[in-house]
Coordinates of C-alpha atoms in Angstrom, one line a residue:
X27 CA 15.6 91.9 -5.4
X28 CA 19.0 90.3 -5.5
X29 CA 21.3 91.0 -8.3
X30 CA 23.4 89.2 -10.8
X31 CA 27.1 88.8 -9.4
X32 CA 29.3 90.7 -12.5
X33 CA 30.4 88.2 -15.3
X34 CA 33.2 86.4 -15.9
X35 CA 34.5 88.5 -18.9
X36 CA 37.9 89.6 -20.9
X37 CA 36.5 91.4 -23.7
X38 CA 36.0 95.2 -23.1
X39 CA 33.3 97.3 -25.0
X40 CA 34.8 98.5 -28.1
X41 CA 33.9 102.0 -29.2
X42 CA 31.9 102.4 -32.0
X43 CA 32.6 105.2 -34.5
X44 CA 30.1 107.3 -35.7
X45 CA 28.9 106.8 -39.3
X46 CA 27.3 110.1 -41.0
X47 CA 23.9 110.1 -40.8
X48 CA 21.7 109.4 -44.3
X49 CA 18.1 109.2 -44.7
X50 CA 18.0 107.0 -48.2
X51 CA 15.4 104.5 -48.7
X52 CA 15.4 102.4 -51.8
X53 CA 11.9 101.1 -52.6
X54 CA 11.2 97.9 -53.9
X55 CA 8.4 97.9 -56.8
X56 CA 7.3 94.0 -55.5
X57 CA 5.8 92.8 -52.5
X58 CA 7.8 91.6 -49.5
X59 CA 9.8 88.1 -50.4
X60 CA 12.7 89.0 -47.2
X61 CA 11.8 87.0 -44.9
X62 CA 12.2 83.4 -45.1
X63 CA 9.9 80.7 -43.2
X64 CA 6.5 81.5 -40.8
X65 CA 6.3 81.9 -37.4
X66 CA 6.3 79.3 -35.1
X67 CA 5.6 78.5 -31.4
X68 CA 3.0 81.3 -29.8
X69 CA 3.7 83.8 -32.4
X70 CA 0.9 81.9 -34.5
X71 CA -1.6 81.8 -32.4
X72 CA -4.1 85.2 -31.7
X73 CA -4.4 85.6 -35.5
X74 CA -1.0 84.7 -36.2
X75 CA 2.3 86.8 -37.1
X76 CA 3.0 87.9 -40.7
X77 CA 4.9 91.3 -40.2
X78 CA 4.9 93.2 -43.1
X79 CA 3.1 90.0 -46.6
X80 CA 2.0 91.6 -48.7
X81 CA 3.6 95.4 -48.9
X82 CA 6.1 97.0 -49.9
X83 CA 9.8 96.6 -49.7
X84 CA 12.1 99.3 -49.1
X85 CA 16.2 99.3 -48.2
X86 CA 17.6 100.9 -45.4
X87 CA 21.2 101.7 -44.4
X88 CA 20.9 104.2 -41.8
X89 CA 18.4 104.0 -38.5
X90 CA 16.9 107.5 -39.8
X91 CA 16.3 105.0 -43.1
X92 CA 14.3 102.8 -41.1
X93 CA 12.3 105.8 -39.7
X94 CA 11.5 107.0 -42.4
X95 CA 10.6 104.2 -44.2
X96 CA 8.0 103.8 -41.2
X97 CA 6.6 107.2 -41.7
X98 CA 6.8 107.5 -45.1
X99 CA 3.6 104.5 -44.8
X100 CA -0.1 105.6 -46.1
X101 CA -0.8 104.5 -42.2
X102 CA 0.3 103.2 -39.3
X103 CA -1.4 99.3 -39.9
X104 CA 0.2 99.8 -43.9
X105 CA 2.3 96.9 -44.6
X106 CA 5.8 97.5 -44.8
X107 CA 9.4 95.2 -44.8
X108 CA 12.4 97.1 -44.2
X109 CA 15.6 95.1 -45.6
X110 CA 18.7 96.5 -43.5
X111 CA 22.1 96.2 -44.6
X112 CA 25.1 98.0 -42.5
X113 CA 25.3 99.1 -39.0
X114 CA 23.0 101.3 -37.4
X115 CA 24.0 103.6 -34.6
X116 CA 23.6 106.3 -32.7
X117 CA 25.2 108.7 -35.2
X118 CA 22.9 107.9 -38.0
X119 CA 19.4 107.5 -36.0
X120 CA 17.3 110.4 -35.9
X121 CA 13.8 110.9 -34.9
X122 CA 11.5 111.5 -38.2
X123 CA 7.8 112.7 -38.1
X124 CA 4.8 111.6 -39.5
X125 CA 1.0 110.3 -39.3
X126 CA 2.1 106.4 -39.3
X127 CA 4.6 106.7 -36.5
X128 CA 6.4 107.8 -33.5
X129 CA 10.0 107.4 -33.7
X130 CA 12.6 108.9 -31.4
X131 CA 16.0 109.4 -31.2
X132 CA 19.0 106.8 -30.6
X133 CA 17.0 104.2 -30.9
X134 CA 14.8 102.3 -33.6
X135 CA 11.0 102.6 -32.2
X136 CA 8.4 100.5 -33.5
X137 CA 5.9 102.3 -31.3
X138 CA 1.6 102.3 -32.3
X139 CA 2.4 100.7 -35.4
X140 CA 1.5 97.0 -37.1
X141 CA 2.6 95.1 -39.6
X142 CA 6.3 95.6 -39.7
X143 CA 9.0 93.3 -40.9
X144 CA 12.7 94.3 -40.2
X145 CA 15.0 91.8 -41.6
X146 CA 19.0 92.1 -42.1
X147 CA 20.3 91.4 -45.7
X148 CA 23.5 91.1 -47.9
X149 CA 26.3 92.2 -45.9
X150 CA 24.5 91.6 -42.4
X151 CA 22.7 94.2 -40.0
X152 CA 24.1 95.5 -37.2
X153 CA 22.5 97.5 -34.1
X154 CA 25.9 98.8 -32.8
X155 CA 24.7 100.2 -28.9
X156 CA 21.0 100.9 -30.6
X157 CA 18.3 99.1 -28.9
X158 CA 15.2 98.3 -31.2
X159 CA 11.8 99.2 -28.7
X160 CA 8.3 98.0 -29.5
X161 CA 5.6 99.4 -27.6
X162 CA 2.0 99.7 -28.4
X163 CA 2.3 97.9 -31.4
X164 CA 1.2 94.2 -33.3
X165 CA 2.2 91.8 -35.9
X166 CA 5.9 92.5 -35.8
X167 CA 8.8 90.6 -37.4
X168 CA 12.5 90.9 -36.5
X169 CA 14.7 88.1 -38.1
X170 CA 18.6 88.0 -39.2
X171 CA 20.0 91.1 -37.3
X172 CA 22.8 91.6 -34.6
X173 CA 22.3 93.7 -31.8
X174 CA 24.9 94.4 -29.4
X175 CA 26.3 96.3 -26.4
X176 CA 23.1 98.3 -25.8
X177 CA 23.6 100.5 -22.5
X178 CA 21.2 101.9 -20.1
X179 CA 23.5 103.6 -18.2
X180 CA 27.2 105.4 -19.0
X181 CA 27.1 106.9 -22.6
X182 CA 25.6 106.3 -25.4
X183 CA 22.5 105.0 -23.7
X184 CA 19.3 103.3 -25.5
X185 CA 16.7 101.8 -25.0
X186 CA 16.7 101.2 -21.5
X187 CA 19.7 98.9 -22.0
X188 CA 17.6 96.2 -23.6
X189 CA 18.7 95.3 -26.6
X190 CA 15.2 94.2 -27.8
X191 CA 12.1 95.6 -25.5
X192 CA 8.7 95.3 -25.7
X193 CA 5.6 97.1 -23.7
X194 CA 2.2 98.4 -23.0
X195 CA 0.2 95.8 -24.8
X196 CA 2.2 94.1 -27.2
X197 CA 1.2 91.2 -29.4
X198 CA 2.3 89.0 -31.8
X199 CA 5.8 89.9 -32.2
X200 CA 8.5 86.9 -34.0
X201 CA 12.1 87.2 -33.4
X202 CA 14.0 84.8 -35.2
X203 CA 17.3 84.1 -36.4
X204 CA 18.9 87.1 -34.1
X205 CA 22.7 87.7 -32.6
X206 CA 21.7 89.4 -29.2
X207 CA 24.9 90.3 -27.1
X208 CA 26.7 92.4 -24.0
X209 CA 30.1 93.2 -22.9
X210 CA 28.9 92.8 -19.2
X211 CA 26.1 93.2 -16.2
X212 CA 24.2 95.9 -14.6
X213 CA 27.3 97.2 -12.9
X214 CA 29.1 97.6 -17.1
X215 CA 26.0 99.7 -17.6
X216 CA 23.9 96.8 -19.8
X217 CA 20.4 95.4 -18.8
X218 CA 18.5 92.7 -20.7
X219 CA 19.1 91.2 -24.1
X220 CA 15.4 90.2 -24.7
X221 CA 12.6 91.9 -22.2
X222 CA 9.0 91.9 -22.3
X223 CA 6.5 93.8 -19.6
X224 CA 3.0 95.4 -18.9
X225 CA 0.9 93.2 -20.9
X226 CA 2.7 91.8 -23.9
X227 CA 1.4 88.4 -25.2
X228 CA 2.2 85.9 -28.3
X229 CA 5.6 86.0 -28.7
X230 CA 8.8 83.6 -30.0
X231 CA 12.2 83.6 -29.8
X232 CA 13.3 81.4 -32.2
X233 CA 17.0 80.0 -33.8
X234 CA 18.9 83.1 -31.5
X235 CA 21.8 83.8 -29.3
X236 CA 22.5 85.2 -26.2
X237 CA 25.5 86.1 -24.8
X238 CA 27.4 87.8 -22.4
X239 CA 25.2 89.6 -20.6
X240 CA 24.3 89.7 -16.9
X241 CA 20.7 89.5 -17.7
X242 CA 18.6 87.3 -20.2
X243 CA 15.2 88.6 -20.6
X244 CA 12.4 89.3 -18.5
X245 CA 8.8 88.5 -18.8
X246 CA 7.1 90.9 -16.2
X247 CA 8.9 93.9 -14.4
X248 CA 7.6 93.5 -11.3
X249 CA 5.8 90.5 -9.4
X250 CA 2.5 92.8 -9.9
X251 CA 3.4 92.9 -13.6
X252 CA 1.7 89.1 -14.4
X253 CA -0.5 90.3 -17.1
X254 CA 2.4 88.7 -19.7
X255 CA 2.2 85.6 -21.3
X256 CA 1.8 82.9 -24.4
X257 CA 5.5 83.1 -24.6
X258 CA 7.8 80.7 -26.9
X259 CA 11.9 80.0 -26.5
X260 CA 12.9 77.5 -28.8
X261 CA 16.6 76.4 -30.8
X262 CA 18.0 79.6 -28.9
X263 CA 22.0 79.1 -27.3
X264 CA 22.2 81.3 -24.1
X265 CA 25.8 81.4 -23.2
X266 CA 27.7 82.9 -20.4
X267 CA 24.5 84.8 -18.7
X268 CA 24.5 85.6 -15.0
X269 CA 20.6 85.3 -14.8
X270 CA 16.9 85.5 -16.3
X271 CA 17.0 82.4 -19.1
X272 CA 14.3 84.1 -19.0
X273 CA 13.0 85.3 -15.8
X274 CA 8.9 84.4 -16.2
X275 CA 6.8 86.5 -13.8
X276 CA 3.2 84.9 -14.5
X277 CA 2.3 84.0 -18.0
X278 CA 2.5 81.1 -19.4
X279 CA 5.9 79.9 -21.6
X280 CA 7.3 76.8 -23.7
X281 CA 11.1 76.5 -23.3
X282 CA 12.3 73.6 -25.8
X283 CA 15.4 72.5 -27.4
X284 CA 17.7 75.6 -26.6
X285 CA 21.4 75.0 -25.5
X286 CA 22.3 76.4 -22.2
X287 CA 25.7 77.1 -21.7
X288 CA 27.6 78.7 -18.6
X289 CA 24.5 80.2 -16.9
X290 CA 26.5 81.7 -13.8
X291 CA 23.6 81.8 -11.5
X292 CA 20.5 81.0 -12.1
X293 CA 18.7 80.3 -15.8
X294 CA 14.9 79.7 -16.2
X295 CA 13.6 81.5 -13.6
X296 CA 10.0 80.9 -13.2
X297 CA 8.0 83.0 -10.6
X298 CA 4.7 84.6 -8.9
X299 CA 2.9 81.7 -10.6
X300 CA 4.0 81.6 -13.8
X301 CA 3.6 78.3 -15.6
X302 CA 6.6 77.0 -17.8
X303 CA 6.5 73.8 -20.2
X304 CA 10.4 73.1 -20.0
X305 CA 11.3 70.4 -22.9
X306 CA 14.3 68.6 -24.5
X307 CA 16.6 71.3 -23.4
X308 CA 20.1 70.6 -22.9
X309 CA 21.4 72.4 -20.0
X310 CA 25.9 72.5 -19.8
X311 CA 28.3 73.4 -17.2
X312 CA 25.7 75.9 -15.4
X313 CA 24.4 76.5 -12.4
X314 CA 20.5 76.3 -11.1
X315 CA 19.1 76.1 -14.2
X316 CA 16.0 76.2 -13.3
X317 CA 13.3 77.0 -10.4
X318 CA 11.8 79.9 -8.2
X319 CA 14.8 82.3 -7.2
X320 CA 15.4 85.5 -5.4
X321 CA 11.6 85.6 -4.0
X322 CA 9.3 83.4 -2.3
X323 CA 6.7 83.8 -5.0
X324 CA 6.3 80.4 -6.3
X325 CA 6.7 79.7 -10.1
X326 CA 5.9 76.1 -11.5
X327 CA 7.3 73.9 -14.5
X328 CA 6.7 71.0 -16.0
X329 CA 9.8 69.0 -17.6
X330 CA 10.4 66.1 -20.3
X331 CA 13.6 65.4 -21.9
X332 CA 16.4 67.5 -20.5
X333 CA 19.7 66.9 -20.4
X334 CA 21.9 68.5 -17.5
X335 CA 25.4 68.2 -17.9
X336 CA 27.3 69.4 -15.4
X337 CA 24.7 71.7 -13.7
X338 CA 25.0 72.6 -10.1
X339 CA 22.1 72.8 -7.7
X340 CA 22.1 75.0 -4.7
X341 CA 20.5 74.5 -1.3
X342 CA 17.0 75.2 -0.9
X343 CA 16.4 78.2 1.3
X344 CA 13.9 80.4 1.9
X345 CA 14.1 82.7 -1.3
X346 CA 15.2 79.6 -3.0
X347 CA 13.4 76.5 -4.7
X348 CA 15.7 75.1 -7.3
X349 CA 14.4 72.1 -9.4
X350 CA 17.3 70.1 -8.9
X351 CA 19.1 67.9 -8.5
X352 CA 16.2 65.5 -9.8
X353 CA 13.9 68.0 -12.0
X354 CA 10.2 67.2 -11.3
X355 CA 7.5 68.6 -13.1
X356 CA 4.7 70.4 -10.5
X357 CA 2.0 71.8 -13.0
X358 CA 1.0 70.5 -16.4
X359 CA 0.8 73.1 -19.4
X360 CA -1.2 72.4 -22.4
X361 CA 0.3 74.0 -25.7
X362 CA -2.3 75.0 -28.8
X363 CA 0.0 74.9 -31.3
X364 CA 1.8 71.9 -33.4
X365 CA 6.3 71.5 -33.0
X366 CA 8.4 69.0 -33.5
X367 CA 11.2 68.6 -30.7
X368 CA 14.6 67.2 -31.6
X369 CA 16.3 64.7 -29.1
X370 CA 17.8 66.7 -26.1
X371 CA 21.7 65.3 -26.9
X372 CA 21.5 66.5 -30.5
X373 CA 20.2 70.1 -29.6
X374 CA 24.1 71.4 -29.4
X375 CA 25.0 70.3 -32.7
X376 CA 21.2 71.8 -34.4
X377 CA 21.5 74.9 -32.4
X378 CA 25.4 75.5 -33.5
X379 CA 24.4 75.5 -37.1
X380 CA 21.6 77.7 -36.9
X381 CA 20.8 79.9 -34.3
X382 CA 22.0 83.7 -34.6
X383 CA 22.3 85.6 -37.4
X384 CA 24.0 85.5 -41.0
X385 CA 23.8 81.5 -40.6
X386 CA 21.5 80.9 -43.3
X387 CA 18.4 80.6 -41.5
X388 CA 18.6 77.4 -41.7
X389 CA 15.7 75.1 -38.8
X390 CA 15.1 71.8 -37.3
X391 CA 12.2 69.9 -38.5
X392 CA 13.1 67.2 -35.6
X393 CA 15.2 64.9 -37.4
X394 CA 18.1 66.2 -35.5
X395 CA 19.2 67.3 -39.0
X396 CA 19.2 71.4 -40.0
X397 CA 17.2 71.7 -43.0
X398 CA 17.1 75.1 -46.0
X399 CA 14.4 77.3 -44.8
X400 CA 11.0 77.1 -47.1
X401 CA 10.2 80.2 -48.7
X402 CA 7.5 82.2 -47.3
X403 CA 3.9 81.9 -48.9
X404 CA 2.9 85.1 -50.8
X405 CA -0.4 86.5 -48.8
X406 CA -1.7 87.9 -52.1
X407 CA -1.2 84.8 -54.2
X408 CA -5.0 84.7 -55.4
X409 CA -5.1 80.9 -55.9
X410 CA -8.1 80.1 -53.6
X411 CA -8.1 77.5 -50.8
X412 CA -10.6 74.9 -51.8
X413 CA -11.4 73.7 -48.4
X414 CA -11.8 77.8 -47.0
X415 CA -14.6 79.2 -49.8
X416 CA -15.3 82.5 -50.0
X417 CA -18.6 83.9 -48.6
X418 CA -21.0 84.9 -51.3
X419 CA -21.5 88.9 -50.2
X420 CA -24.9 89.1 -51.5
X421 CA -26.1 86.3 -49.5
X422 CA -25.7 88.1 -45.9
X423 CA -26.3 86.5 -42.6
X424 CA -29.8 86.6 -41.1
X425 CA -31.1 88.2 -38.4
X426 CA -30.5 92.2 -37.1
X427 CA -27.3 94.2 -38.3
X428 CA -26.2 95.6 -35.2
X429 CA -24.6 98.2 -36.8
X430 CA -27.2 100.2 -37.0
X431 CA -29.2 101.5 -34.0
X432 CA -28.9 99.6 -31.3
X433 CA -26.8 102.3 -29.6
X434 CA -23.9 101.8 -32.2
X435 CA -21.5 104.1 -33.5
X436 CA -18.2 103.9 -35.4
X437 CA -14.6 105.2 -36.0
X438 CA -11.7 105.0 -38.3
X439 CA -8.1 105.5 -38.9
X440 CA -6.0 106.5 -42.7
X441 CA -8.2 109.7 -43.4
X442 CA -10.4 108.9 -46.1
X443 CA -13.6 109.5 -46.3
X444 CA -16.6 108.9 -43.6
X445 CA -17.0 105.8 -41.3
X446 CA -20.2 107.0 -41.1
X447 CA -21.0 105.4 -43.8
X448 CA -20.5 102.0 -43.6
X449 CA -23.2 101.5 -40.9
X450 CA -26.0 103.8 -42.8
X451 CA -27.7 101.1 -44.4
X452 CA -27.2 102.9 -47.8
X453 CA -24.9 101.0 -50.4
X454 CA -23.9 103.9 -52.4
X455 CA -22.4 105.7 -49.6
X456 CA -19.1 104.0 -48.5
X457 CA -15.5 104.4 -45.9
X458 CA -12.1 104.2 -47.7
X459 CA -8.9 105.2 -46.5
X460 CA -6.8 107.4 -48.2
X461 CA -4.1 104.7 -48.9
X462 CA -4.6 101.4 -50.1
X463 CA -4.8 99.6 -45.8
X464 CA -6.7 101.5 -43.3
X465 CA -9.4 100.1 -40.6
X466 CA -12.6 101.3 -40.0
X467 CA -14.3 100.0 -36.2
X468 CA -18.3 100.0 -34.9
X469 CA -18.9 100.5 -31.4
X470 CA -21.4 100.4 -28.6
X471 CA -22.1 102.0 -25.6
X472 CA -22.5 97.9 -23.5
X473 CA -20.7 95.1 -24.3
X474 CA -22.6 93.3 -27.5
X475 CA -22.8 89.8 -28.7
X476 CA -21.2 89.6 -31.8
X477 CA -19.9 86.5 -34.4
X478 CA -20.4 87.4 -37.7
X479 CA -19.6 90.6 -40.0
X480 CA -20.5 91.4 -43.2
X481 CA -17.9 93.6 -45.6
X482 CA -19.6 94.8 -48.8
X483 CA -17.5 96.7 -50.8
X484 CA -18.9 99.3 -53.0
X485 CA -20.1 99.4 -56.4
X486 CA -17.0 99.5 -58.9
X487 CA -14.4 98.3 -56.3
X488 CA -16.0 94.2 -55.4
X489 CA -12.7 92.5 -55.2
X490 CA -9.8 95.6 -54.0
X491 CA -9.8 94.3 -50.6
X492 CA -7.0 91.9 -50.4
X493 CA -5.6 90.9 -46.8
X494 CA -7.8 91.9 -43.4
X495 CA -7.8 91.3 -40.0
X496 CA -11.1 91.2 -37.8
X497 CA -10.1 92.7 -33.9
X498 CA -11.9 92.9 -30.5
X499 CA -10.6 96.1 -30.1
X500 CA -11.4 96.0 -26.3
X501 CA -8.6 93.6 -25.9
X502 CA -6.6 93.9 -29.2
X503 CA -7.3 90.0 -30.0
X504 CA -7.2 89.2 -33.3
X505 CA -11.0 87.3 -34.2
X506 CA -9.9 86.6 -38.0
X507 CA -7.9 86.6 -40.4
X508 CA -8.0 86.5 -43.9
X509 CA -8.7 88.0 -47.5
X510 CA -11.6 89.5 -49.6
X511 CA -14.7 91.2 -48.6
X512 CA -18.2 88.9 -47.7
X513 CA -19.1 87.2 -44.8
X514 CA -16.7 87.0 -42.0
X515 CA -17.7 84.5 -38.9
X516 CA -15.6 83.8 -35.8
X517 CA -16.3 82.3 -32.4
X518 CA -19.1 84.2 -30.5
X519 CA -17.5 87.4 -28.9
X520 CA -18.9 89.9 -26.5
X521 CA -17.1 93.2 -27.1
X522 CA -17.7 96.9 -27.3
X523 CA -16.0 97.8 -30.6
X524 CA -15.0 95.4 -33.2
X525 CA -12.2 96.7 -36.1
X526 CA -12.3 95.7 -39.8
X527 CA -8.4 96.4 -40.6
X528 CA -7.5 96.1 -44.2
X529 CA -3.8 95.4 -44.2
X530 CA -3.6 95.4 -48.2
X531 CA -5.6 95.9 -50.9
X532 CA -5.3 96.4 -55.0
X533 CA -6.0 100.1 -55.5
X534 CA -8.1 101.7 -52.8
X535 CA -10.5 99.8 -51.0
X536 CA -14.3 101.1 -50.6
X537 CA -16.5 99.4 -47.6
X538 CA -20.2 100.4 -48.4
X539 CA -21.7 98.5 -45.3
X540 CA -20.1 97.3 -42.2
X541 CA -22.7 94.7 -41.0
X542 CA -22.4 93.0 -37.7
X543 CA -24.7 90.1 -36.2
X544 CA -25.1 88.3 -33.1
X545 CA -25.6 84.9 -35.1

């Protein structure tokens, strides 16, 4: 695969001095109100993207801080926001050990974990040469830090040289409101500013920049590596970048209203049919902004709204199929979720006032005009939704509980007490975790038809279940979402083990019964 000519830069890559290492964690005694706004684009679909609503708040100074802070959780799935202040290095990031996570060394790793908010506060957060790696893990949120000059080669090295990564089965991550930056290409010893690969899905970038950097992002490491997708770009500036604005290996992506400036090479790169939804964009002195590049794996787009300001086209050619001169679309994408695009010659002026960090956080509603951010609605604000009643628990579906017999069996995670016994038929047995959030799963030995659940809670505890989320754990996709114990019905699902994951609750929760039905 051809590579990225070096880029065009003065700046050199400072050396950053090593701070002393601390492992303090202030805890907040409220639940998280850091993060400002919801998740937008793809991030909202599968279930949706909440991060750490609903638990607790803790400070962070140090990367061993934000370890800790991870591990120092009742379980991996407990809801957690981590306010950073300061810069985080190499010199104070050290691996820490625990039950709820797997951390490493030199870089801050969100890995088999959920429901995990990392947002930059007061004085601004900055990854100096740290990369921040998800792997394995769901329900993320990264908004209003700086990472920078992340290496994966030359010294210090993290990462893989991504300065944010994610892998094996990711979903539901939203970055937004993020500085991401080199000092240089492959040849400097960087890699990509924003990478995803082997099988991560619902995603958005949102209000970030990019720059200076050989490589964008990736979506795919390999032309066999199609299995990502559902990703959204949108009020993002990518300046001075050699290549991959992103580079979209399969999958499917909407690209609106970012601001592309200096793209040396070659900027949205879609290939190995990968399908992206390209709108009101505004492209500026660049060069093949968009197309299949470097292969002859086709990749297909459809367009509306662009501007291209003194973009360059090359020739067509065999490993080349550049959109230009005269974009046309050649697929059509449908997209499940609701936005609002701003005109393509106003997207400058929106995205200069509030994509990266420490900007305010300010968005675009469409009018072309940045608004305040809303605040972001409390998940255990009890006020009920009069059009979304909740199910009566003593008025259970009809029909067979599969959960018991019918070749069913069960597991859990957070200790506690039996899962045994929420599939015994016996309401004075019951699972609960040994923290307040846990999950508790049934399981078959064939896939089985399944659409409703019912959660009863045991006697003395009705009403401690606050937040949940119902998962196909075959596939990791998030059936429902929600609050409170009852009835529980989603769209017919065949599966072989289905996940009841409380992600908070008041005191410790107690499921008595974990009933399942085909109808």
């Amino acid at each position: 695969m051809r590579r990225p000519v070096a880029l065009r830069l003065t700046a050199a890559l400072a050396t950053a001095a090593a701070a002393a290492a601390t492992t303090a964690v202030l805890s907040a005694p409220t639940a998280s109100a850091a993060v400002t706004g919801s998740a937008t684009g793809y991030a909202t679909q599968n279930g949706g993207t909440t991060g750490g609503a609903g638990g607790q708040t803790v400070r962070a100074t140090t990367g061993t801080a934000i370890h800790q802070a991870l591990c120092s959780r009742a379980s991996s799935s407990t809801p957690i926001t981590i306010e950073v202040e300061g810069t985080i290095n190499h010199g104070n990031t050290a691996k820490v050990s625990g039950s709820s996570c797997s951390t490493a060394a030199g870089v801050i790793e969100l890995k088999q974990i959920s429901n995990v908010t990392i947002v930059g506060v007061g004085g601004g957060a900055v990854f100096d040469q740290l990369g921040i790696h998800i792997r394995e893990s769901s329900n993320i949120i990264i908004q209003n830090v700086t990472v920078k000059n992340v290496k994966k080669s030359g010294s210090p090295t993290s990462n893989g040289g991504d300065a944010i990564g994610m892998e094996s089965g990711v979903r539901n991550v939203w970055v937004d409101h993020v500085s991401l930056e080199a000092s240089g290409g492959e040849s400097e010893g960087f890699d990509g500013l924003f990478d995803m690969k082997d099988d991560t899905k619902y995603v958005t970038l949102s209000y970030s920049t990019l720059r200076n950097s050989g490589r964008g992002g990736l979506i795919g490491s390999s032309e066999s590596d199609t299995s990502n997708s559902f990703i959204t770009f949108h009020h993002n500036k990518y300046e001075n970048i050699d290549s991959r604005a992103p580079l979209l290996r399969g999958g499917t992506a909407h690209i609106y209203n970012n601001h592309y400036v200096s793209l040396n090479e070659s900027g949205i790169n879609s290939r190995a049919g990968a399908k992206a939804k390209v709108d009101n964009n505004y492209f500026e002195d660049s060069k093949d902004v968009l197309g299949t590049f470097y292969t002859d794996a086709a990749g297909y787009w459809q367009v509306s709204g662009n501007i291209f300001d003194n973009v360059t086209w090359s020739e067509p050619g065999e490993d080349n199929n550049p959109a230009g001169p005269n974009p046309q679309s050649n697929t059509s994408v449908s997209i499940p979720y609701a936005y609002s695009l701003d005109a393509a010659n106003c997207v400058p002026s929106v995205v200069s006032q509030t994509a990266g960090a420490n900007k305010g956080l300010k968005v675009s509603d469409g009018s072309c005009s940045p608004q305040n951010p809303t605040p972001t609605p409390d998940p255990t604000d009890p006020t009920p939704d009069p059009t979304d009643p909740t199910p009566d628990p003593t008025d259970p579906p009809t029909g067979t509980n599969l959960s018991i017999g019918a070749g069913s069996d069960g597991s859990s995670k957070a200790d506690g007490t039996s899962y045994g016994n929420v599939r015994d038929g016996d309401l004075s047995t019951y699972w609960s975790p040994a923290g307040s959030t846990g999950s508790v799963s049934v399981k078959w030995g064939s896939a089985t038809t399944v659409s409703k659940i019912n959660i009863r809670e045991a006697s003395g505890s009705t009403g401690a279940i606050g937040a949940y989320r119902v998962l196909n754990a075959d596939t990791g996709a998030v059936l429902k979402s929600g609050s409170g114990a009852g009835v529980i019905t989603f769209p017919s699902t065949s599966l072989k083990k289905i996940t009841f994951e409380i992600t908070s609750s008041s005191g410790t929760p107690k499921v008595a019964e974990f009933e399942t039905y085909a109808g």
